mmCIF file of C-alpha atoms and ligand atoms in Angstrom:
data_model
loop_
_atom_site.group_PDB
_atom_site.id
_atom_site.type_symbol
_atom_site.label_atom_id
_atom_site.label_comp_id
_atom_site.label_asym_id
_atom_site.label_seq_id
_atom_site.Cartn_x
_atom_site.Cartn_y
_atom_site.Cartn_z
ATOM 1 C CA UNK U 22 112.137 96.967 101.966
ATOM 2 C CA UNK U 23 111.747 100.013 104.247
ATOM 3 C CA UNK U 24 113.429 103.344 103.554
ATOM 4 C CA UNK U 25 115.098 104.665 100.430
ATOM 5 C CA UNK U 26 115.552 102.418 97.428
ATOM 6 C CA UNK U 27 116.963 102.695 93.946
ATOM 7 C CA UNK U 28 114.742 104.356 91.335
ATOM 8 C CA UNK U 29 111.883 102.136 90.108
ATOM 9 C CA UNK U 30 111.154 102.487 86.395
ATOM 10 C CA UNK U 31 107.441 102.380 85.476
ATOM 11 C CA UNK U 32 105.815 101.991 82.044
ATOM 12 C CA UNK U 33 102.145 102.823 81.503
ATOM 13 C CA UNK U 34 99.700 101.054 79.219
ATOM 14 C CA UNK U 35 96.512 103.116 79.021
ATOM 15 C CA UNK U 36 96.576 106.797 79.823
ATOM 16 C CA UNK U 37 92.955 107.550 80.627
ATOM 17 C CA UNK U 38 91.858 108.648 84.092
ATOM 18 C CA UNK U 39 94.040 106.199 86.046
ATOM 19 C CA UNK U 40 97.093 106.623 83.808
ATOM 20 C CA UNK U 41 96.948 110.420 84.054
ATOM 21 C CA UNK U 42 96.474 110.495 87.841
ATOM 22 C CA UNK U 43 99.263 107.954 88.289
ATOM 23 C CA UNK U 44 101.527 110.132 86.151
ATOM 24 C CA UNK U 45 100.786 113.111 88.407
ATOM 25 C CA UNK U 46 101.438 111.158 91.595
ATOM 26 C CA UNK U 47 104.562 109.260 90.522
ATOM 27 C CA UNK U 48 106.146 112.394 89.108
ATOM 28 C CA UNK U 49 105.806 113.904 92.609
ATOM 29 C CA UNK U 50 107.529 110.963 94.267
ATOM 30 C CA UNK U 51 111.274 110.522 94.590
ATOM 31 C CA UNK U 52 112.438 107.053 93.635
ATOM 32 C CA UNK U 53 110.206 106.547 90.581
ATOM 33 C CA UNK U 54 110.923 107.138 86.915
ATOM 34 C CA UNK U 55 108.148 107.151 84.316
ATOM 35 C CA UNK U 56 110.044 105.376 81.554
ATOM 36 C CA UNK U 57 107.445 105.113 78.761
ATOM 37 C CA UNK U 58 103.707 105.243 78.035
ATOM 38 C CA UNK U 59 101.686 103.629 75.264
ATOM 39 C CA UNK U 60 98.080 103.802 74.149
ATOM 40 C CA UNK U 61 95.856 102.464 71.381
ATOM 41 C CA UNK U 62 94.715 106.030 70.647
ATOM 42 C CA UNK U 63 96.738 107.431 67.692
ATOM 43 C CA UNK U 64 95.534 110.973 68.468
ATOM 44 C CA UNK U 65 97.702 110.987 71.595
ATOM 45 C CA UNK U 66 100.874 109.755 69.863
ATOM 46 C CA UNK U 67 103.744 112.219 70.110
ATOM 47 C CA UNK U 68 102.253 114.157 73.041
ATOM 48 C CA UNK U 69 104.268 114.582 76.213
ATOM 49 C CA UNK U 70 102.980 112.349 79.031
ATOM 50 C CA UNK U 71 103.230 115.089 81.667
ATOM 51 C CA UNK U 72 101.369 117.640 79.558
ATOM 52 C CA UNK U 73 98.687 115.024 78.758
ATOM 53 C CA UNK U 74 98.293 114.492 82.526
ATOM 54 C CA UNK U 75 97.928 118.249 83.129
ATOM 55 C CA UNK U 76 101.364 118.859 84.659
ATOM 56 C CA UNK U 77 104.625 120.132 83.182
ATOM 57 C CA UNK U 78 106.547 118.243 80.509
ATOM 58 C CA UNK U 79 108.210 115.013 81.639
ATOM 59 C CA UNK U 80 110.132 114.433 78.422
ATOM 60 C CA UNK U 81 108.299 111.132 77.889
ATOM 61 C CA UNK U 82 106.586 110.870 74.499
ATOM 62 C CA UNK U 83 103.332 108.899 74.339
ATOM 63 C CA UNK U 84 103.559 106.164 71.694
ATOM 64 C CA UNK U 85 101.228 103.611 70.151
ATOM 65 C CA UNK U 86 104.026 101.087 69.678
ATOM 66 C CA UNK U 87 103.900 98.627 72.588
ATOM 67 C CA UNK U 88 107.163 96.874 71.704
ATOM 68 C CA UNK U 89 108.998 100.205 71.499
ATOM 69 C CA UNK U 90 107.643 101.303 74.871
ATOM 70 C CA UNK U 91 108.462 97.990 76.546
ATOM 71 C CA UNK U 92 112.023 98.181 75.215
ATOM 72 C CA UNK U 93 112.727 101.067 77.624
ATOM 73 C CA UNK U 94 114.605 99.996 80.763
ATOM 74 C CA UNK U 95 112.037 99.617 83.586
ATOM 75 C CA UNK U 96 110.900 97.429 86.461
ATOM 76 C CA UNK U 97 107.133 97.453 86.249
ATOM 77 C CA UNK U 98 104.260 97.876 83.801
ATOM 78 C CA UNK U 99 100.902 99.323 84.881
ATOM 79 C CA UNK U 100 98.028 98.247 82.622
ATOM 80 C CA UNK U 101 95.051 100.561 83.192
ATOM 81 C CA UNK U 102 92.858 99.940 80.168
ATOM 82 C CA UNK U 103 89.855 97.679 80.793
ATOM 83 C CA UNK U 104 88.173 95.652 83.516
ATOM 84 C CA UNK U 105 88.464 92.291 81.797
ATOM 85 C CA UNK U 106 91.176 89.654 82.161
ATOM 86 C CA UNK U 107 90.954 88.542 78.532
ATOM 87 C CA UNK U 108 91.392 92.126 77.314
ATOM 88 C CA UNK U 109 94.523 92.831 79.377
ATOM 89 C CA UNK U 110 96.147 89.420 78.819
ATOM 90 C CA UNK U 111 98.174 90.494 75.766
ATOM 91 C CA UNK U 112 99.649 93.484 77.610
ATOM 92 C CA UNK U 113 100.363 91.365 80.688
ATOM 93 C CA UNK U 114 102.085 88.694 78.563
ATOM 94 C CA UNK U 115 104.156 91.304 76.745
ATOM 95 C CA UNK U 116 105.180 92.886 80.039
ATOM 96 C CA UNK U 117 106.248 89.541 81.509
ATOM 97 C CA UNK U 118 108.233 88.684 78.372
ATOM 98 C CA UNK U 119 109.945 92.057 78.775
ATOM 99 C CA UNK U 120 111.009 91.068 82.310
ATOM 100 C CA UNK U 121 108.580 93.505 83.960
ATOM 101 C CA UNK U 122 106.434 93.089 87.042
ATOM 102 C CA UNK U 123 102.844 93.926 86.076
ATOM 103 C CA UNK U 124 100.041 95.662 87.944
ATOM 104 C CA UNK U 125 96.696 95.829 86.177
ATOM 105 C CA UNK U 126 93.614 97.698 87.335
ATOM 106 C CA UNK U 127 91.405 95.143 85.548
ATOM 107 C CA UNK U 128 89.005 94.155 88.317
ATOM 108 C CA UNK U 129 88.795 90.575 87.025
ATOM 109 C CA UNK U 130 92.549 90.180 87.583
ATOM 110 C CA UNK U 131 92.212 90.682 91.345
ATOM 111 C CA UNK U 132 91.361 86.957 91.563
ATOM 112 C CA UNK U 133 91.641 85.730 87.967
ATOM 113 C CA UNK U 134 91.172 82.016 88.569
ATOM 114 C CA UNK U 135 87.367 82.347 88.785
ATOM 115 C CA UNK U 136 87.266 84.042 85.368
ATOM 116 C CA UNK U 137 89.586 81.854 83.328
ATOM 117 C CA UNK U 138 91.688 79.385 85.318
ATOM 118 C CA UNK U 139 93.611 78.272 82.221
ATOM 119 C CA UNK U 140 94.643 81.818 81.312
ATOM 120 C CA UNK U 141 95.436 82.654 84.951
ATOM 121 C CA UNK U 142 97.627 79.547 85.241
ATOM 122 C CA UNK U 143 99.369 80.308 81.957
ATOM 123 C CA UNK U 144 100.214 83.854 83.111
ATOM 124 C CA UNK U 145 101.233 82.546 86.531
ATOM 125 C CA UNK U 146 103.684 80.043 85.028
ATOM 126 C CA UNK U 147 105.042 82.645 82.623
ATOM 127 C CA UNK U 148 105.564 85.132 85.473
ATOM 128 C CA UNK U 149 107.280 82.488 87.591
ATOM 129 C CA UNK U 150 109.561 81.557 84.701
ATOM 130 C CA UNK U 151 110.554 85.218 84.244
ATOM 131 C CA UNK U 152 110.844 85.802 88.024
ATOM 132 C CA UNK U 153 108.308 88.664 88.018
ATOM 133 C CA UNK U 154 105.002 89.297 89.812
ATOM 134 C CA UNK U 155 101.619 90.006 88.225
ATOM 135 C CA UNK U 156 98.712 91.392 90.235
ATOM 136 C CA UNK U 157 95.264 92.946 89.837
ATOM 137 C CA UNK U 158 95.048 96.010 92.104
ATOM 138 C CA UNK U 159 93.094 99.153 92.759
ATOM 139 C CA UNK U 160 90.829 100.597 95.390
ATOM 140 C CA UNK U 161 88.013 98.114 94.887
ATOM 141 C CA UNK U 162 89.026 95.420 94.318
ATOM 142 C CA UNK U 163 92.397 95.935 95.939
ATOM 143 C CA UNK U 164 91.839 97.911 99.108
ATOM 144 C CA UNK U 165 88.401 98.494 100.673
ATOM 145 C CA UNK U 166 86.994 94.991 100.247
ATOM 146 C CA UNK U 167 90.353 93.224 100.335
ATOM 147 C CA UNK U 168 93.514 94.674 101.924
ATOM 148 C CA UNK U 169 91.572 96.739 104.462
ATOM 149 C CA UNK U 170 89.014 94.049 105.225
ATOM 150 C CA UNK U 171 91.675 91.364 105.671
ATOM 151 C CA UNK U 172 93.831 93.684 107.793
ATOM 152 C CA UNK U 173 90.822 94.483 110.013
ATOM 153 C CA UNK U 174 90.156 90.749 110.399
ATOM 154 C CA UNK U 175 93.611 90.465 111.992
ATOM 155 C CA UNK U 176 92.021 91.467 115.299
ATOM 156 C CA UNK U 177 88.987 89.177 114.955
ATOM 157 C CA UNK U 178 88.726 85.896 116.831
ATOM 158 C CA UNK U 179 86.442 84.502 114.157
ATOM 159 C CA UNK U 180 84.516 85.759 111.121
ATOM 160 C CA UNK U 181 80.883 84.685 111.138
ATOM 161 C CA UNK U 182 79.880 87.077 108.381
ATOM 162 C CA UNK U 183 80.970 90.248 106.586
ATOM 163 C CA UNK U 184 78.962 93.257 105.467
ATOM 164 C CA UNK U 185 80.391 96.065 103.404
ATOM 165 C CA UNK U 186 78.660 99.176 102.140
ATOM 166 C CA UNK U 187 80.160 101.738 99.797
ATOM 167 C CA UNK U 188 78.554 104.969 98.662
ATOM 168 C CA UNK U 189 80.692 106.333 95.846
ATOM 169 C CA UNK U 190 80.782 109.537 93.811
ATOM 170 C CA UNK U 191 81.753 108.253 90.364
ATOM 171 C CA UNK U 192 81.542 111.590 88.559
ATOM 172 C CA UNK U 193 85.212 111.680 87.486
ATOM 173 C CA UNK U 194 85.162 108.375 85.617
ATOM 174 C CA UNK U 195 85.251 108.466 81.819
ATOM 175 C CA UNK U 196 82.011 108.273 79.843
ATOM 176 C CA UNK U 197 83.051 104.788 78.658
ATOM 177 C CA UNK U 198 83.389 103.478 82.219
ATOM 178 C CA UNK U 199 80.215 105.265 83.424
ATOM 179 C CA UNK U 200 78.037 103.910 80.639
ATOM 180 C CA UNK U 201 79.410 100.396 81.071
ATOM 181 C CA UNK U 202 78.677 100.386 84.814
ATOM 182 C CA UNK U 203 75.110 101.615 84.170
ATOM 183 C CA UNK U 204 74.921 105.412 84.145
ATOM 184 C CA UNK U 205 73.369 107.567 81.413
ATOM 185 C CA UNK U 206 70.741 105.099 80.151
ATOM 186 C CA UNK U 207 66.965 105.081 79.970
ATOM 187 C CA UNK U 208 65.341 102.670 82.410
ATOM 188 C CA UNK U 209 64.563 100.278 79.526
ATOM 189 C CA UNK U 210 68.158 100.403 78.232
ATOM 190 C CA UNK U 211 69.404 99.782 81.764
ATOM 191 C CA UNK U 212 67.242 96.682 82.218
ATOM 192 C CA UNK U 213 68.091 95.333 78.762
ATOM 193 C CA UNK U 214 71.819 96.043 79.294
ATOM 194 C CA UNK U 215 71.849 94.284 82.661
ATOM 195 C CA UNK U 216 70.053 91.271 81.159
ATOM 196 C CA UNK U 217 72.482 91.165 78.198
ATOM 197 C CA UNK U 218 75.575 91.688 80.387
ATOM 198 C CA UNK U 219 76.677 94.880 78.604
ATOM 199 C CA UNK U 220 75.777 96.898 81.723
ATOM 200 C CA UNK U 221 77.846 95.354 84.482
ATOM 201 C CA UNK U 222 77.500 97.559 87.540
ATOM 202 C CA UNK U 223 80.676 97.531 89.535
ATOM 203 C CA UNK U 224 82.937 94.629 88.563
ATOM 204 C CA UNK U 225 85.023 92.733 91.081
ATOM 205 C CA UNK U 226 82.737 91.450 93.834
ATOM 206 C CA UNK U 227 83.196 87.737 93.026
ATOM 207 C CA UNK U 228 86.985 88.340 93.020
ATOM 208 C CA UNK U 229 86.856 90.084 96.385
ATOM 209 C CA UNK U 230 84.578 87.466 97.922
ATOM 210 C CA UNK U 231 86.756 84.624 96.603
ATOM 211 C CA UNK U 232 89.940 86.157 97.976
ATOM 212 C CA UNK U 233 88.345 86.767 101.387
ATOM 213 C CA UNK U 234 86.945 83.216 101.441
ATOM 214 C CA UNK U 235 90.318 81.717 100.524
ATOM 215 C CA UNK U 236 92.180 83.767 103.141
ATOM 216 C CA UNK U 237 89.583 83.212 105.874
ATOM 217 C CA UNK U 238 89.277 79.489 105.195
ATOM 218 C CA UNK U 239 85.785 79.344 103.698
ATOM 219 C CA UNK U 240 84.483 77.722 100.524
ATOM 220 C CA UNK U 241 82.336 80.094 98.497
ATOM 221 C CA UNK U 242 79.343 78.306 96.901
ATOM 222 C CA UNK U 243 77.989 81.062 94.686
ATOM 223 C CA UNK U 244 77.530 84.804 94.281
ATOM 224 C CA UNK U 245 74.199 86.528 93.605
ATOM 225 C CA UNK U 246 74.018 90.020 92.152
ATOM 226 C CA UNK U 247 71.135 92.457 91.866
ATOM 227 C CA UNK U 248 71.216 95.894 90.248
ATOM 228 C CA UNK U 249 68.645 98.661 90.377
ATOM 229 C CA UNK U 250 68.860 102.116 88.841
ATOM 230 C CA UNK U 251 68.483 105.566 90.387
ATOM 231 C CA UNK U 252 66.524 107.590 87.858
ATOM 232 C CA UNK U 253 67.524 111.262 87.659
ATOM 233 C CA UNK U 254 64.723 113.660 88.616
ATOM 234 C CA UNK U 255 66.711 116.550 87.095
ATOM 235 C CA UNK U 256 69.443 116.846 84.464
ATOM 236 C CA UNK U 257 72.885 116.099 85.993
ATOM 237 C CA UNK U 258 76.022 117.557 84.467
ATOM 238 C CA UNK U 259 79.424 116.120 85.246
ATOM 239 C CA UNK U 260 82.896 116.399 83.745
ATOM 240 C CA UNK U 261 82.617 113.478 81.340
ATOM 241 C CA UNK U 262 78.919 112.608 81.041
ATOM 242 C CA UNK U 263 75.649 114.472 81.405
ATOM 243 C CA UNK U 264 72.449 112.660 82.277
ATOM 244 C CA UNK U 265 68.979 113.848 81.286
ATOM 245 C CA UNK U 266 65.894 113.750 83.484
ATOM 246 C CA UNK U 267 64.519 110.185 83.393
ATOM 247 C CA UNK U 268 67.914 108.571 82.706
ATOM 248 C CA UNK U 269 70.028 106.620 85.184
ATOM 249 C CA UNK U 270 72.130 108.905 87.378
ATOM 250 C CA UNK U 271 73.418 106.029 89.460
ATOM 251 C CA UNK U 272 72.603 102.552 90.707
ATOM 252 C CA UNK U 273 72.355 100.363 93.757
ATOM 253 C CA UNK U 274 74.111 97.014 93.527
ATOM 254 C CA UNK U 275 73.585 94.261 96.063
ATOM 255 C CA UNK U 276 75.891 91.278 95.939
ATOM 256 C CA UNK U 277 75.808 88.298 98.276
ATOM 257 C CA UNK U 278 78.363 85.515 98.597
ATOM 258 C CA UNK U 279 77.077 82.238 100.032
ATOM 259 C CA UNK U 280 79.035 79.714 102.107
ATOM 260 C CA UNK U 281 77.236 76.441 102.800
ATOM 261 C CA UNK U 282 74.161 78.093 101.242
ATOM 262 C CA UNK U 283 74.144 80.756 103.980
ATOM 263 C CA UNK U 284 74.807 84.423 103.216
ATOM 264 C CA UNK U 285 78.416 85.037 104.385
ATOM 265 C CA UNK U 286 79.574 88.181 102.557
ATOM 266 C CA UNK U 287 77.079 90.935 101.738
ATOM 267 C CA UNK U 288 78.057 94.001 99.782
ATOM 268 C CA UNK U 289 75.966 97.044 98.992
ATOM 269 C CA UNK U 290 77.426 99.432 96.443
ATOM 270 C CA UNK U 291 75.804 102.738 95.596
ATOM 271 C CA UNK U 292 77.383 104.674 92.749
ATOM 272 C CA UNK U 293 76.089 108.057 91.622
ATOM 273 C CA UNK U 294 77.098 110.983 89.433
ATOM 274 C CA UNK U 295 75.770 113.450 92.009
ATOM 275 C CA UNK U 296 75.200 111.925 95.464
ATOM 276 C CA UNK U 297 73.244 114.920 96.864
ATOM 277 C CA UNK U 298 70.538 114.075 94.293
ATOM 278 C CA UNK U 299 69.832 110.898 96.305
ATOM 279 C CA UNK U 300 70.562 112.598 99.655
ATOM 280 C CA UNK U 301 73.689 110.583 100.329
ATOM 281 C CA UNK U 302 77.342 111.277 101.066
ATOM 282 C CA UNK U 303 80.361 109.210 100.080
ATOM 283 C CA UNK U 304 81.039 106.729 102.853
ATOM 284 C CA UNK U 305 82.542 103.263 103.246
ATOM 285 C CA UNK U 306 81.746 100.862 106.056
ATOM 286 C CA UNK U 307 82.964 97.402 106.915
ATOM 287 C CA UNK U 308 81.394 95.100 109.514
ATOM 288 C CA UNK U 309 82.980 91.846 110.555
ATOM 289 C CA UNK U 310 80.602 89.879 112.777
ATOM 290 C CA UNK U 311 81.814 87.277 115.263
ATOM 291 C CA UNK U 312 82.825 86.858 118.904
ATOM 292 C CA UNK U 313 84.421 90.332 118.934
ATOM 293 C CA UNK U 314 82.753 92.281 116.111
ATOM 294 C CA UNK U 315 84.685 94.949 114.212
ATOM 295 C CA UNK U 316 82.920 97.907 112.641
ATOM 296 C CA UNK U 317 84.857 100.431 110.566
ATOM 297 C CA UNK U 318 83.505 103.578 108.946
ATOM 298 C CA UNK U 319 85.473 105.737 106.520
ATOM 299 C CA UNK U 320 83.903 109.169 106.255
ATOM 300 C CA UNK U 321 84.092 110.635 103.699
ATOM 301 C CA UNK U 322 84.493 107.394 101.770
ATOM 302 C CA UNK U 323 87.597 106.646 99.740
ATOM 303 C CA UNK U 324 87.812 108.768 96.605
ATOM 304 C CA UNK U 325 87.643 106.251 93.749
ATOM 305 C CA UNK U 326 90.212 107.962 91.516
ATOM 306 C CA UNK U 327 92.668 109.406 94.025
ATOM 307 C CA UNK U 328 92.436 106.322 96.242
ATOM 308 C CA UNK U 329 93.028 103.966 93.333
ATOM 309 C CA UNK U 330 96.205 105.633 92.119
ATOM 310 C CA UNK U 331 97.520 106.028 95.669
ATOM 311 C CA UNK U 332 97.025 102.301 96.197
ATOM 312 C CA UNK U 333 98.769 101.545 92.893
ATOM 313 C CA UNK U 334 101.695 103.873 93.604
ATOM 314 C CA UNK U 335 102.099 102.752 97.203
ATOM 315 C CA UNK U 336 102.010 99.091 96.200
ATOM 316 C CA UNK U 337 104.620 99.426 93.432
ATOM 317 C CA UNK U 338 107.604 98.737 95.744
ATOM 318 C CA UNK U 339 105.661 95.874 97.329
ATOM 319 C CA UNK U 340 104.955 94.278 93.961
ATOM 320 C CA UNK U 341 108.571 94.660 92.828
ATOM 321 C CA UNK U 342 109.760 92.822 95.961
ATOM 322 C CA UNK U 343 106.925 90.220 95.966
ATOM 323 C CA UNK U 344 107.271 86.529 95.124
ATOM 324 C CA UNK U 345 107.078 85.710 91.386
ATOM 325 C CA UNK U 346 103.832 84.534 89.811
ATOM 326 C CA UNK U 347 100.223 85.734 89.540
ATOM 327 C CA UNK U 348 99.637 86.954 93.077
ATOM 328 C CA UNK U 349 96.887 88.759 94.990
ATOM 329 C CA UNK U 350 96.908 91.732 97.330
ATOM 330 C CA UNK U 351 96.943 89.241 100.226
ATOM 331 C CA UNK U 352 100.459 88.215 99.131
ATOM 332 C CA UNK U 353 101.854 91.744 99.537
ATOM 333 C CA UNK U 354 103.463 93.223 102.626
ATOM 334 C CA UNK U 355 101.282 96.025 104.037
ATOM 335 C CA UNK U 356 101.489 99.002 101.655
ATOM 336 C CA UNK U 357 101.781 102.521 103.035
ATOM 337 C CA UNK U 358 102.008 106.071 101.712
ATOM 338 C CA UNK U 359 105.432 107.039 100.416
ATOM 339 C CA UNK U 360 107.321 110.284 100.598
ATOM 340 C CA UNK U 361 106.406 113.022 98.142
ATOM 341 C CA UNK U 362 108.819 115.733 97.010
ATOM 342 C CA UNK U 363 108.892 118.693 99.411
ATOM 343 C CA UNK U 364 106.642 121.560 98.368
ATOM 344 C CA UNK U 365 105.150 119.552 95.506
ATOM 345 C CA UNK U 366 101.746 120.493 94.132
ATOM 346 C CA UNK U 367 99.847 117.684 92.500
ATOM 347 C CA UNK U 368 98.397 119.797 89.710
HETATM 348 N N1 NAP F 19 90.338 97.981 90.741
HETATM 349 C C1 NAP F 19 89.960 99.239 90.896
HETATM 350 O O1 NAP F 19 89.728 99.700 92.020
HETATM 351 C C2 NAP F 19 89.851 100.160 89.705
HETATM 352 C C3 NAP F 19 89.883 101.535 89.937
HETATM 353 C C4 NAP F 19 89.827 102.395 88.832
HETATM 354 C C5 NAP F 19 89.691 101.884 87.548
HETATM 355 N N2 NAP F 19 89.604 100.528 87.390
HETATM 356 C C6 NAP F 19 89.452 99.981 86.038
HETATM 357 O O2 NAP F 19 90.604 100.300 85.293
HETATM 358 C C7 NAP F 19 90.256 100.563 83.931
HETATM 359 C C8 NAP F 19 90.838 101.926 83.529
HETATM 360 O O3 NAP F 19 90.216 102.931 84.299
HETATM 361 P P1 NAP F 19 90.241 104.466 83.834
HETATM 362 O O4 NAP F 19 89.437 105.221 84.826
HETATM 363 O O5 NAP F 19 91.631 104.894 83.552
HETATM 364 O O6 NAP F 19 89.435 104.348 82.453
HETATM 365 P P2 NAP F 19 89.424 105.387 81.248
HETATM 366 O O7 NAP F 19 89.555 106.781 81.761
HETATM 367 O O8 NAP F 19 88.246 105.032 80.398
HETATM 368 O O9 NAP F 19 90.778 105.078 80.448
HETATM 369 C C9 NAP F 19 91.007 103.824 79.868
HETATM 370 C C10 NAP F 19 92.124 103.971 78.846
HETATM 371 O O10 NAP F 19 92.429 102.682 78.329
HETATM 372 C C11 NAP F 19 92.145 102.642 76.928
HETATM 373 N N3 NAP F 19 91.465 101.383 76.610
HETATM 374 C C12 NAP F 19 90.187 101.044 76.875
HETATM 375 N N4 NAP F 19 89.950 99.780 76.451
HETATM 376 C C13 NAP F 19 91.100 99.341 75.907
HETATM 377 C C14 NAP F 19 91.503 98.118 75.313
HETATM 378 N N5 NAP F 19 90.640 97.090 75.175
HETATM 379 N N6 NAP F 19 92.762 97.997 74.871
HETATM 380 C C15 NAP F 19 93.652 99.027 74.978
HETATM 381 N N7 NAP F 19 93.335 100.209 75.537
HETATM 382 C C16 NAP F 19 92.082 100.360 76.003
HETATM 383 C C17 NAP F 19 91.272 103.840 76.625
HETATM 384 O O11 NAP F 19 91.584 104.250 75.316
HETATM 385 P P3 NAP F 19 90.516 105.009 74.392
HETATM 386 O O12 NAP F 19 90.638 106.440 74.808
HETATM 387 O O13 NAP F 19 91.044 104.739 73.018
HETATM 388 O O14 NAP F 19 89.165 104.413 74.645
HETATM 389 C C18 NAP F 19 91.732 104.844 77.686
HETATM 390 O O15 NAP F 19 92.894 105.536 77.281
HETATM 391 C C19 NAP F 19 88.726 100.526 83.862
HETATM 392 O O16 NAP F 19 88.302 99.306 83.321
HETATM 393 C C20 NAP F 19 88.281 100.650 85.310
HETATM 394 O O17 NAP F 19 87.067 99.967 85.571
HETATM 395 C C21 NAP F 19 89.702 99.670 88.428
#
């Protein structure tokens, strides 16, 4: 649908970094109504959602009662809590049962079938039965490696191979997210965490590679991942986490997707709390090799927080109008930026 539409009611599950930024953006957009917000954190119960997000009161009280929140009239639930399909499944199920379309930022949900095909199928059938759409979305996965890459491939004759590089300032993520991806650890903790799987690096490459392979007609054999730390030479202070000299201030992640045992999709992901410490700037680049190669550079690179919530907000109308079921970003019509209220300030 292009142009003005009726107000879309949105409910939030999880009001950390993504939930707060989405509150700020949606409250500046005509055509959206923040209908309810719930969290597992009892300390936030009773607070006003707008004030929690750093803007003026919205008259929406944060609750811990999921059923109460989902009873509010709305069209769509945004689940921005964790990265893992299993951990968002209960919220997604509850949203579907409430007749809501669901967007989750859980990276694993961007292509859930490779994580748990049974659970993905169950949620797909449930969504179809309730005539709603469920999707995993964000900036990455969601945009840089997926919507943007696939859109760029629209002018390719063929795709022999893909290379993507992202250099990302992650300093605004919460301490929980930063520590889980690999920042703020001694070198020994980092190695042990990577081996044990508790330090994950960026999550979502296998999902991205699988979606690209499915869309571009390739069969992905396997994905290899390698992580190495950047050790801080000086203490780094950031909003949510400070790192001491000798601890990990960032990491380099290399991920390769193989087709017919040949490297087909290569991704390099550099995340750091303070990019100048490693003499880098935020930048994203995409190379599609083939008969007529396509090379894109985004400079400065997409801001991980602001870009994520923009993608979520701009996709909301697309998800509401999408076909029912568990879908991917490749099933959506092209999203674009929507009107904001005249004279609005975002903070
Ligand atoms: N696809 C993408 O491009 C993309 C982009 C951004 C973020 N993400 C992912 O989206 C998730 C949220 O990001 P964020 O930056 O908002 O994180 P955040 O600032 O850490 O906030 C997460 C919120 O969810 C709550 N939460 C965490 N685990 C939970 C669980 N198992 N059940 C219920 N609530 C839970 C937290 O509550 P407490 O305060 O009680 O811990 C917090 O309020 C992260 O996993 C992140 O990796 C994906």
